[in-house]
Amino acid sequence: MMWLKAWKQNKENSLDQIALERLPRHVAIIMDGNGRWAKKRGLPRSMGHRAGVEALRKIVKTCSNLGIKVLTVYAFSTENWSRPKDEVGVLMTLLTEYLRKELQELHHNNVVIRAIGGISALPSEAQKELENSIKRTQNNTGLILNIALNYGGRSEIIDAVKKISNEVLNQKQKIEDINEKCISDALFTKGLPDPDLMIRTSGEMRLSNFLLWQLAYTEIVVTEELWPDFGEKSLLNAIKAYQQRDRRFGGIHTD
Ligand code: IPE
Ligand code: IPE
Ligand code: MG
């Protein structure tokens, strides 16, 4: 299915109040609240995660239709390994399933699939599916869907420090030349703009080790909605809120 055509034909999309020329280039999302969503319904947590995948499908579509360049979603943190083995298993299976089922449509809609995090520690099935999806979509030119898996901001920074230290040891880098660009380039997100907007669902006001370096000047929107309830309207509302913010980057306005 071609998403954009169907979307443009749908008169119900209320894009008024959204300035399409001032969209965030990069949106990052902490998809939180699947467990609470399930609990509210007396369902097992796994059903919450399943519903969470449905929400993700819709949000990817909306971001692509809007013309957003990058969407980074936090799917599994380095700390999430501490959950019961069964739940970790469900999350990994859902990832594999999502890629297997959606690849065709994502590819057809010009989406580029990427991943950030310690991918080599994921179960081999998930890794295989991920590698295949990344390879298949690498030459696409549409939305970059960046999936954070076994991702932790601190461990990403540790890796970067090691990489740069080695370059210094091998005399490929001078200590006095280490700057922000050099650190950004040593992170998984190399080449991507920093997020303009970071959304966290389910009301939690913390970063939970997500994109610690990259979020330095990002606008944050926290919504009470649980991730499975987060839909197109919710995203548009978050973008509206973003567009009302005054991004000063430490400066002042002189006009
Ligand atoms: C987010 O939902 C999904 C992942 C962390 C993978 P949670 O599973 O954290 O849901 P809550 O926070 O327990 O409601
Ligand atoms: C953050 O959510 C990680 C993901 C959404 C993948 P958590 O539910 O793991 O975060 P905490 O434990 O509430 O900080
Ligand atoms: Mg949570």
PDB file of C-alpha atoms and ligand atoms in Angstrom:
ATOM      1  CA  MET A   1       0.000   0.000   0.000  1.00  0.00           C
ATOM      2  CA  MET A   2       1.216   3.509  -0.791  1.00  0.00           C
ATOM      3  CA  TRP A   3       0.664   5.413   2.428  1.00  0.00           C
ATOM      4  CA  LEU A   4       0.884   8.990   1.247  1.00  0.00           C
ATOM      5  CA  LYS A   5      -1.761   8.754  -1.460  1.00  0.00           C
ATOM      6  CA  ALA A   6      -4.375   7.279   0.856  1.00  0.00           C
ATOM      7  CA  TRP A   7      -3.485   9.786   3.558  1.00  0.00           C
ATOM      8  CA  LYS A   8      -3.838  12.804   1.300  1.00  0.00           C
ATOM      9  CA  GLN A   9      -7.241  11.569   0.192  1.00  0.00           C
ATOM     10  CA  ASN A  10      -8.448  11.317   3.778  1.00  0.00           C
ATOM     11  CA  LYS A  11     -10.196  14.587   4.507  1.00  0.00           C
ATOM     12  CA  GLU A  12     -10.303  13.879   8.234  1.00  0.00           C
ATOM     13  CA  ASN A  13      -6.628  14.636   8.778  1.00  0.00           C
ATOM     14  CA  SER A  14      -6.593  17.874  10.671  1.00  0.00           C
ATOM     15  CA  LEU A  15      -3.256  19.358   9.823  1.00  0.00           C
ATOM     16  CA  ASP A  16      -4.416  22.875  10.561  1.00  0.00           C
ATOM     17  CA  GLN A  17      -2.287  24.524  13.208  1.00  0.00           C
ATOM     18  CA  ILE A  18       0.710  22.494  12.079  1.00  0.00           C
ATOM     19  CA  ALA A  19       3.334  24.447  10.198  1.00  0.00           C
ATOM     20  CA  LEU A  20       4.553  21.928   7.665  1.00  0.00           C
ATOM     21  CA  GLU A  21       7.615  24.035   6.882  1.00  0.00           C
ATOM     22  CA  ARG A  22       8.737  23.913  10.529  1.00  0.00           C
ATOM     23  CA  LEU A  23       8.446  20.232  11.268  1.00  0.00           C
ATOM     24  CA  PRO A  24      10.994  18.628  13.558  1.00  0.00           C
ATOM     25  CA  ARG A  25      13.591  16.943  11.361  1.00  0.00           C
ATOM     26  CA  HIS A  26      14.256  14.249  13.908  1.00  0.00           C
ATOM     27  CA  VAL A  27      11.657  12.909  16.347  1.00  0.00           C
ATOM     28  CA  ALA A  28      12.736  10.517  19.100  1.00  0.00           C
ATOM     29  CA  ILE A  29      10.217   8.534  21.147  1.00  0.00           C
ATOM     30  CA  ILE A  30      10.406   6.642  24.437  1.00  0.00           C
ATOM     31  CA  MET A  31       7.544   4.238  23.831  1.00  0.00           C
ATOM     32  CA  ASP A  32       6.539   3.665  27.448  1.00  0.00           C
ATOM     33  CA  GLY A  33       3.446   2.279  29.155  1.00  0.00           C
ATOM     34  CA  ASN A  34       2.701  -1.014  27.425  1.00  0.00           C
ATOM     35  CA  GLY A  35       2.633  -2.869  30.739  1.00  0.00           C
ATOM     36  CA  ARG A  36       0.257  -0.388  32.362  1.00  0.00           C
ATOM     37  CA  TRP A  37      -2.000  -0.473  29.311  1.00  0.00           C
ATOM     38  CA  ALA A  38      -2.312  -4.243  29.644  1.00  0.00           C
ATOM     39  CA  LYS A  39      -2.758  -4.125  33.420  1.00  0.00           C
ATOM     40  CA  LYS A  40      -5.650  -1.673  33.107  1.00  0.00           C
ATOM     41  CA  ARG A  41      -7.391  -4.245  30.945  1.00  0.00           C
ATOM     42  CA  GLY A  42      -6.518  -7.261  33.053  1.00  0.00           C
ATOM     43  CA  LEU A  43      -4.322  -8.595  30.239  1.00  0.00           C
ATOM     44  CA  PRO A  44      -0.806 -10.052  30.379  1.00  0.00           C
ATOM     45  CA  ARG A  45       2.030  -7.582  29.722  1.00  0.00           C
ATOM     46  CA  SER A  46       2.780  -9.352  26.442  1.00  0.00           C
ATOM     47  CA  MET A  47      -0.552  -8.115  25.071  1.00  0.00           C
ATOM     48  CA  GLY A  48       0.478  -4.595  25.959  1.00  0.00           C
ATOM     49  CA  HIS A  49       3.656  -5.025  23.942  1.00  0.00           C
ATOM     50  CA  ARG A  50       1.661  -6.414  21.040  1.00  0.00           C
ATOM     51  CA  ALA A  51      -0.635  -3.379  21.129  1.00  0.00           C
ATOM     52  CA  GLY A  52       2.512  -1.258  21.313  1.00  0.00           C
ATOM     53  CA  VAL A  53       3.683  -2.632  17.974  1.00  0.00           C
ATOM     54  CA  GLU A  54       0.389  -1.558  16.404  1.00  0.00           C
ATOM     55  CA  ALA A  55       0.910   1.956  17.731  1.00  0.00           C
ATOM     56  CA  LEU A  56       4.418   1.954  16.273  1.00  0.00           C
ATOM     57  CA  ARG A  57       3.128   0.914  12.839  1.00  0.00           C
ATOM     58  CA  LYS A  58       0.759   3.884  12.787  1.00  0.00           C
ATOM     59  CA  ILE A  59       3.310   6.396  14.002  1.00  0.00           C
ATOM     60  CA  VAL A  60       5.872   5.296  11.410  1.00  0.00           C
ATOM     61  CA  LYS A  61       3.251   5.826   8.733  1.00  0.00           C
ATOM     62  CA  THR A  62       2.308   9.274  10.013  1.00  0.00           C
ATOM     63  CA  CYS A  63       5.949  10.390  10.284  1.00  0.00           C
ATOM     64  CA  SER A  64       6.569   9.194   6.758  1.00  0.00           C
ATOM     65  CA  ASN A  65       3.465  10.973   5.423  1.00  0.00           C
ATOM     66  CA  LEU A  66       4.381  14.214   7.163  1.00  0.00           C
ATOM     67  CA  GLY A  67       7.836  14.139   5.617  1.00  0.00           C
ATOM     68  CA  ILE A  68       9.770  13.857   8.878  1.00  0.00           C
ATOM     69  CA  LYS A  69      13.349  12.829   8.114  1.00  0.00           C
ATOM     70  CA  VAL A  70      14.270  10.676  11.108  1.00  0.00           C
ATOM     71  CA  LEU A  71      12.241   8.770  13.698  1.00  0.00           C
ATOM     72  CA  THR A  72      14.204   7.116  16.504  1.00  0.00           C
ATOM     73  CA  VAL A  73      12.230   4.768  18.735  1.00  0.00           C
ATOM     74  CA  TYR A  74      13.424   3.299  22.014  1.00  0.00           C
ATOM     75  CA  ALA A  75      12.415  -0.329  21.734  1.00  0.00           C
ATOM     76  CA  PHE A  76      14.735  -2.044  24.246  1.00  0.00           C
ATOM     77  CA  SER A  77      17.186  -0.518  26.693  1.00  0.00           C
ATOM     78  CA  THR A  78      20.381  -2.026  28.098  1.00  0.00           C
ATOM     79  CA  GLU A  79      18.505  -2.093  31.433  1.00  0.00           C
ATOM     80  CA  ASN A  80      15.514  -3.976  30.019  1.00  0.00           C
ATOM     81  CA  TRP A  81      17.519  -7.240  30.202  1.00  0.00           C
ATOM     82  CA  SER A  82      16.686  -7.176  33.916  1.00  0.00           C
ATOM     83  CA  ARG A  83      13.036  -8.001  33.166  1.00  0.00           C
ATOM     84  CA  PRO A  84      11.777 -11.588  33.485  1.00  0.00           C
ATOM     85  CA  LYS A  85      13.192 -13.847  30.792  1.00  0.00           C
ATOM     86  CA  ASP A  86       9.753 -14.474  29.302  1.00  0.00           C
ATOM     87  CA  GLU A  87       9.071 -10.794  28.813  1.00  0.00           C
ATOM     88  CA  VAL A  88      12.466 -10.243  27.178  1.00  0.00           C
ATOM     89  CA  GLY A  89      11.661 -13.180  24.905  1.00  0.00           C
ATOM     90  CA  VAL A  90       8.297 -11.673  23.928  1.00  0.00           C
ATOM     91  CA  LEU A  91       9.917  -8.341  23.090  1.00  0.00           C
ATOM     92  CA  MET A  92      12.549 -10.003  20.896  1.00  0.00           C
ATOM     93  CA  THR A  93       9.956 -12.137  19.127  1.00  0.00           C
ATOM     94  CA  LEU A  94       7.775  -9.101  18.496  1.00  0.00           C
ATOM     95  CA  LEU A  95      10.718  -7.281  16.961  1.00  0.00           C
ATOM     96  CA  THR A  96      11.472 -10.191  14.643  1.00  0.00           C
ATOM     97  CA  GLU A  97       7.805 -10.489  13.721  1.00  0.00           C
ATOM     98  CA  TYR A  98       7.421  -6.771  13.110  1.00  0.00           C
ATOM     99  CA  LEU A  99      10.334  -6.692  10.696  1.00  0.00           C
ATOM    100  CA  ARG A 100       9.243  -9.853   8.932  1.00  0.00           C
ATOM    101  CA  LYS A 101       5.672  -8.636   8.458  1.00  0.00           C
ATOM    102  CA  GLU A 102       6.300  -4.975   7.739  1.00  0.00           C
ATOM    103  CA  LEU A 103       9.488  -4.979   5.680  1.00  0.00           C
ATOM    104  CA  GLN A 104       7.706  -5.171   2.340  1.00  0.00           C
ATOM    105  CA  GLU A 105       5.410  -2.250   3.084  1.00  0.00           C
ATOM    106  CA  LEU A 106       8.149  -0.162   4.689  1.00  0.00           C
ATOM    107  CA  HIS A 107      10.389  -0.731   1.679  1.00  0.00           C
ATOM    108  CA  HIS A 108       7.560   0.073  -0.700  1.00  0.00           C
ATOM    109  CA  ASN A 109       7.087   3.380   1.109  1.00  0.00           C
ATOM    110  CA  ASN A 110      10.748   4.321   0.788  1.00  0.00           C
ATOM    111  CA  VAL A 111      11.566   3.895   4.508  1.00  0.00           C
ATOM    112  CA  VAL A 112      15.200   3.333   5.512  1.00  0.00           C
ATOM    113  CA  ILE A 113      15.539   0.938   8.456  1.00  0.00           C
ATOM    114  CA  ARG A 114      18.465   1.405  10.828  1.00  0.00           C
ATOM    115  CA  ALA A 115      19.340   0.277  14.329  1.00  0.00           C
ATOM    116  CA  ILE A 116      21.351   1.739  17.189  1.00  0.00           C
ATOM    117  CA  GLY A 117      22.619  -0.158  20.230  1.00  0.00           C
ATOM    118  CA  GLY A 118      24.413  -3.391  20.987  1.00  0.00           C
ATOM    119  CA  ILE A 119      22.891  -5.344  18.138  1.00  0.00           C
ATOM    120  CA  SER A 120      25.334  -8.260  18.378  1.00  0.00           C
ATOM    121  CA  ALA A 121      23.885  -9.211  21.795  1.00  0.00           C
ATOM    122  CA  LEU A 122      20.365  -9.716  20.386  1.00  0.00           C
ATOM    123  CA  PRO A 123      19.053 -13.223  19.665  1.00  0.00           C
ATOM    124  CA  SER A 124      20.310 -14.434  16.282  1.00  0.00           C
ATOM    125  CA  GLU A 125      16.825 -14.531  14.713  1.00  0.00           C
ATOM    126  CA  ALA A 126      16.262 -10.875  15.531  1.00  0.00           C
ATOM    127  CA  GLN A 127      19.729  -9.972  14.275  1.00  0.00           C
ATOM    128  CA  LYS A 128      19.169 -11.788  11.006  1.00  0.00           C
ATOM    129  CA  GLU A 129      15.846 -10.059  10.384  1.00  0.00           C
ATOM    130  CA  LEU A 130      17.361  -6.714  11.283  1.00  0.00           C
ATOM    131  CA  GLU A 131      20.379  -7.131   9.008  1.00  0.00           C
ATOM    132  CA  ASN A 132      18.128  -8.172   6.150  1.00  0.00           C
ATOM    133  CA  SER A 133      15.803  -5.184   6.661  1.00  0.00           C
ATOM    134  CA  ILE A 134      18.696  -2.735   6.900  1.00  0.00           C
ATOM    135  CA  LYS A 135      20.334  -4.073   3.767  1.00  0.00           C
ATOM    136  CA  ARG A 136      17.111  -4.191   1.798  1.00  0.00           C
ATOM    137  CA  THR A 137      16.158  -0.581   2.566  1.00  0.00           C
ATOM    138  CA  GLN A 138      19.596   1.051   2.621  1.00  0.00           C
ATOM    139  CA  ASN A 139      19.178   2.834  -0.719  1.00  0.00           C
ATOM    140  CA  ASN A 140      15.729   4.229   0.054  1.00  0.00           C
ATOM    141  CA  THR A 141      15.412   7.985   0.446  1.00  0.00           C
ATOM    142  CA  GLY A 142      12.372   8.443   2.713  1.00  0.00           C
ATOM    143  CA  LEU A 143      11.914   8.372   6.466  1.00  0.00           C
ATOM    144  CA  ILE A 144      14.826   6.917   8.432  1.00  0.00           C
ATOM    145  CA  LEU A 145      13.328   4.573  11.023  1.00  0.00           C
ATOM    146  CA  ASN A 146      16.035   4.211  13.611  1.00  0.00           C
ATOM    147  CA  ILE A 147      15.305   1.468  16.151  1.00  0.00           C
ATOM    148  CA  ALA A 148      17.138   1.619  19.492  1.00  0.00           C
ATOM    149  CA  LEU A 149      17.744  -1.957  20.608  1.00  0.00           C
ATOM    150  CA  ASN A 150      19.852  -2.997  23.545  1.00  0.00           C
ATOM    151  CA  TYR A 151      20.578   0.715  23.560  1.00  0.00           C
ATOM    152  CA  GLY A 152      21.994   2.698  26.467  1.00  0.00           C
ATOM    153  CA  GLY A 153      23.262   6.261  26.276  1.00  0.00           C
ATOM    154  CA  ARG A 154      26.059   5.661  28.764  1.00  0.00           C
ATOM    155  CA  SER A 155      27.349   2.541  27.073  1.00  0.00           C
ATOM    156  CA  GLU A 156      27.271   4.405  23.747  1.00  0.00           C
ATOM    157  CA  ILE A 157      29.441   7.145  25.265  1.00  0.00           C
ATOM    158  CA  ILE A 158      31.837   4.571  26.771  1.00  0.00           C
ATOM    159  CA  ASP A 159      32.265   3.002  23.320  1.00  0.00           C
ATOM    160  CA  ALA A 160      32.924   6.409  21.813  1.00  0.00           C
ATOM    161  CA  VAL A 161      35.570   7.193  24.442  1.00  0.00           C
ATOM    162  CA  LYS A 162      37.297   3.880  23.714  1.00  0.00           C
ATOM    163  CA  LYS A 163      37.208   4.480  19.975  1.00  0.00           C
ATOM    164  CA  ILE A 164      38.652   7.982  20.227  1.00  0.00           C
ATOM    165  CA  SER A 165      41.274   6.873  22.781  1.00  0.00           C
ATOM    166  CA  ASN A 166      42.451   4.226  20.344  1.00  0.00           C
ATOM    167  CA  GLU A 167      42.697   6.772  17.568  1.00  0.00           C
ATOM    168  CA  VAL A 168      44.824   8.941  19.843  1.00  0.00           C
ATOM    169  CA  LEU A 169      47.036   5.959  20.734  1.00  0.00           C
ATOM    170  CA  ASN A 170      47.465   5.148  17.051  1.00  0.00           C
ATOM    171  CA  GLN A 171      48.179   8.804  16.314  1.00  0.00           C
ATOM    172  CA  LYS A 172      45.157   9.137  14.051  1.00  0.00           C
ATOM    173  CA  GLN A 173      43.667  11.789  16.323  1.00  0.00           C
ATOM    174  CA  LYS A 174      45.191  14.602  18.360  1.00  0.00           C
ATOM    175  CA  ILE A 175      43.829  15.277  21.853  1.00  0.00           C
ATOM    176  CA  GLU A 176      43.555  18.994  21.150  1.00  0.00           C
ATOM    177  CA  ASP A 177      41.414  18.264  18.070  1.00  0.00           C
ATOM    178  CA  ILE A 178      38.744  16.348  19.974  1.00  0.00           C
ATOM    179  CA  ASN A 179      35.542  18.350  19.600  1.00  0.00           C
ATOM    180  CA  GLU A 180      31.747  17.908  19.564  1.00  0.00           C
ATOM    181  CA  LYS A 181      31.711  16.725  15.973  1.00  0.00           C
ATOM    182  CA  CYS A 182      34.323  14.092  16.669  1.00  0.00           C
ATOM    183  CA  ILE A 183      32.300  12.749  19.596  1.00  0.00           C
ATOM    184  CA  SER A 184      29.021  12.856  17.648  1.00  0.00           C
ATOM    185  CA  ASP A 185      30.726  10.919  14.864  1.00  0.00           C
ATOM    186  CA  ALA A 186      31.825   8.216  17.299  1.00  0.00           C
ATOM    187  CA  LEU A 187      28.211   7.544  18.364  1.00  0.00           C
ATOM    188  CA  PHE A 188      25.698   5.170  16.750  1.00  0.00           C
ATOM    189  CA  THR A 189      23.798   8.202  15.440  1.00  0.00           C
ATOM    190  CA  LYS A 190      26.709   9.396  13.290  1.00  0.00           C
ATOM    191  CA  GLY A 191      25.454  11.445  10.371  1.00  0.00           C
ATOM    192  CA  LEU A 192      21.974  12.031  11.814  1.00  0.00           C
ATOM    193  CA  PRO A 193      20.834  15.421  13.092  1.00  0.00           C
ATOM    194  CA  ASP A 194      20.186  15.537  16.868  1.00  0.00           C
ATOM    195  CA  PRO A 195      16.507  15.068  17.754  1.00  0.00           C
ATOM    196  CA  ASP A 196      14.462  18.278  17.672  1.00  0.00           C
ATOM    197  CA  LEU A 197      11.589  16.699  19.566  1.00  0.00           C
ATOM    198  CA  MET A 198      11.613  13.898  22.119  1.00  0.00           C
ATOM    199  CA  ILE A 199       8.311  12.397  23.199  1.00  0.00           C
ATOM    200  CA  ARG A 200       7.817  10.161  26.206  1.00  0.00           C
ATOM    201  CA  THR A 201       4.467   8.507  26.766  1.00  0.00           C
ATOM    202  CA  SER A 202       2.832   7.391  30.034  1.00  0.00           C
ATOM    203  CA  GLY A 203       3.814  10.433  32.069  1.00  0.00           C
ATOM    204  CA  GLU A 204       7.298   9.488  33.229  1.00  0.00           C
ATOM    205  CA  MET A 205       9.623  12.501  33.455  1.00  0.00           C
ATOM    206  CA  ARG A 206      12.980  10.859  32.921  1.00  0.00           C
ATOM    207  CA  LEU A 207      15.370   9.944  30.133  1.00  0.00           C
ATOM    208  CA  SER A 208      16.002   6.328  31.179  1.00  0.00           C
ATOM    209  CA  ASN A 209      19.440   6.351  29.506  1.00  0.00           C
ATOM    210  CA  PHE A 210      18.087   7.412  26.085  1.00  0.00           C
ATOM    211  CA  LEU A 211      20.299   9.463  23.716  1.00  0.00           C
ATOM    212  CA  LEU A 212      22.115  11.280  26.530  1.00  0.00           C
ATOM    213  CA  TRP A 213      24.494  13.216  24.282  1.00  0.00           C
ATOM    214  CA  GLN A 214      22.079  13.808  21.427  1.00  0.00           C
ATOM    215  CA  LEU A 215      19.221  15.250  23.527  1.00  0.00           C
ATOM    216  CA  ALA A 216      21.284  18.202  24.824  1.00  0.00           C
ATOM    217  CA  TYR A 217      18.984  20.825  23.221  1.00  0.00           C
ATOM    218  CA  THR A 218      15.968  18.733  22.296  1.00  0.00           C
ATOM    219  CA  GLU A 219      12.441  19.914  23.114  1.00  0.00           C
ATOM    220  CA  ILE A 220      10.725  17.368  25.361  1.00  0.00           C
ATOM    221  CA  VAL A 221       7.019  16.536  25.324  1.00  0.00           C
ATOM    222  CA  VAL A 222       5.722  14.120  27.953  1.00  0.00           C
ATOM    223  CA  THR A 223       2.194  12.853  27.485  1.00  0.00           C
ATOM    224  CA  GLU A 224       0.031  10.936  29.952  1.00  0.00           C
ATOM    225  CA  GLU A 225      -1.188   8.605  27.217  1.00  0.00           C
ATOM    226  CA  LEU A 226       0.108   5.060  27.384  1.00  0.00           C
ATOM    227  CA  TRP A 227       2.090   4.036  24.297  1.00  0.00           C
ATOM    228  CA  PRO A 228      -0.576   1.699  22.805  1.00  0.00           C
ATOM    229  CA  ASP A 229      -3.053   4.618  22.949  1.00  0.00           C
ATOM    230  CA  PHE A 230      -0.675   7.032  21.222  1.00  0.00           C
ATOM    231  CA  GLY A 231      -2.031   7.669  17.744  1.00  0.00           C
ATOM    232  CA  GLU A 232      -1.759  10.062  14.835  1.00  0.00           C
ATOM    233  CA  LYS A 233      -3.631  12.818  16.709  1.00  0.00           C
ATOM    234  CA  SER A 234      -1.321  12.467  19.695  1.00  0.00           C
ATOM    235  CA  LEU A 235       1.715  12.877  17.457  1.00  0.00           C
ATOM    236  CA  LEU A 236       0.229  15.923  15.760  1.00  0.00           C
ATOM    237  CA  ASN A 237      -0.483  17.425  19.191  1.00  0.00           C
ATOM    238  CA  ALA A 238       3.108  16.839  20.267  1.00  0.00           C
ATOM    239  CA  ILE A 239       4.333  18.525  17.080  1.00  0.00           C
ATOM    240  CA  LYS A 240       1.981  21.441  17.723  1.00  0.00           C
ATOM    241  CA  ALA A 241       3.401  21.821  21.231  1.00  0.00           C
ATOM    242  CA  TYR A 242       6.926  21.659  19.777  1.00  0.00           C
ATOM    243  CA  GLN A 243       6.120  24.404  17.299  1.00  0.00           C
ATOM    244  CA  GLN A 244       4.992  26.692  20.094  1.00  0.00           C
ATOM    245  CA  ARG A 245       8.286  26.375  21.928  1.00  0.00           C
ATOM    246  CA  ASP A 246      10.893  29.077  21.799  1.00  0.00           C
ATOM    247  CA  ARG A 247      14.213  27.375  21.106  1.00  0.00           C
ATOM    248  CA  ARG A 248      16.917  29.714  22.320  1.00  0.00           C
ATOM    249  CA  PHE A 249      19.923  27.382  22.466  1.00  0.00           C
ATOM    250  CA  GLY A 250      21.351  29.454  25.285  1.00  0.00           C
ATOM    251  CA  GLY A 251      21.062  32.732  23.427  1.00  0.00           C
ATOM    252  CA  ILE A 252      18.637  35.633  23.691  1.00  0.00           C
ATOM    253  CA  HIS A 253      16.383  37.264  21.132  1.00  0.00           C
ATOM    254  CA  THR A 254      17.510  40.634  19.915  1.00  0.00           C
ATOM    255  CA  ASP A 255      14.499  41.562  17.782  1.00  0.00           C
TER     256      ASP A 255
HETATM  257  C1  IPE B   1       7.510   0.071  27.213  1.00  0.00           C
HETATM  258  O1  IPE B   1       6.486  -0.334  28.048  1.00  0.00           O
HETATM  259  C2  IPE B   1       8.115  -1.060  26.433  1.00  0.00           C
HETATM  260  C3  IPE B   1       9.493  -1.386  26.793  1.00  0.00           C
HETATM  261  C4  IPE B   1      10.180  -0.907  27.785  1.00  0.00           C
HETATM  262  C5  IPE B   1      10.134  -2.360  25.952  1.00  0.00           C
HETATM  263  P1  IPE B   1       6.770  -0.909  29.486  1.00  0.00           P
HETATM  264  O2  IPE B   1       6.882  -2.404  29.380  1.00  0.00           O
HETATM  265  O3  IPE B   1       7.906  -0.244  30.126  1.00  0.00           O
HETATM  266  O4  IPE B   1       5.405  -0.542  30.209  1.00  0.00           O
HETATM  267  P2  IPE B   1       5.218  -0.044  31.701  1.00  0.00           P
HETATM  268  O5  IPE B   1       6.135   1.107  31.910  1.00  0.00           O
HETATM  269  O6  IPE B   1       5.531  -1.214  32.587  1.00  0.00           O
HETATM  270  O7  IPE B   1       3.778   0.355  31.768  1.00  0.00           O
HETATM  271  C1  IPE B   2      12.412   2.989  28.746  1.00  0.00           C
HETATM  272  O1  IPE B   2      11.305   2.520  29.404  1.00  0.00           O
HETATM  273  C2  IPE B   2      12.889   1.981  27.750  1.00  0.00           C
HETATM  274  C3  IPE B   2      12.035   1.750  26.589  1.00  0.00           C
HETATM  275  C4  IPE B   2      10.905   2.348  26.345  1.00  0.00           C
HETATM  276  C5  IPE B   2      12.527   0.775  25.666  1.00  0.00           C
HETATM  277  P1  IPE B   2      11.415   1.743  30.798  1.00  0.00           P
HETATM  278  O2  IPE B   2      10.035   1.392  31.198  1.00  0.00           O
HETATM  279  O3  IPE B   2      12.380   0.632  30.672  1.00  0.00           O
HETATM  280  O4  IPE B   2      12.041   2.849  31.757  1.00  0.00           O
HETATM  281  P2  IPE B   2      11.956   3.018  33.328  1.00  0.00           P
HETATM  282  O5  IPE B   2      12.342   1.710  33.925  1.00  0.00           O
HETATM  283  O6  IPE B   2      10.561   3.381  33.663  1.00  0.00           O
HETATM  284  O7  IPE B   2      12.900   4.133  33.623  1.00  0.00           O
HETATM  285 MG    MG B   3       8.072   1.386  31.333  1.00  0.00          MG
END
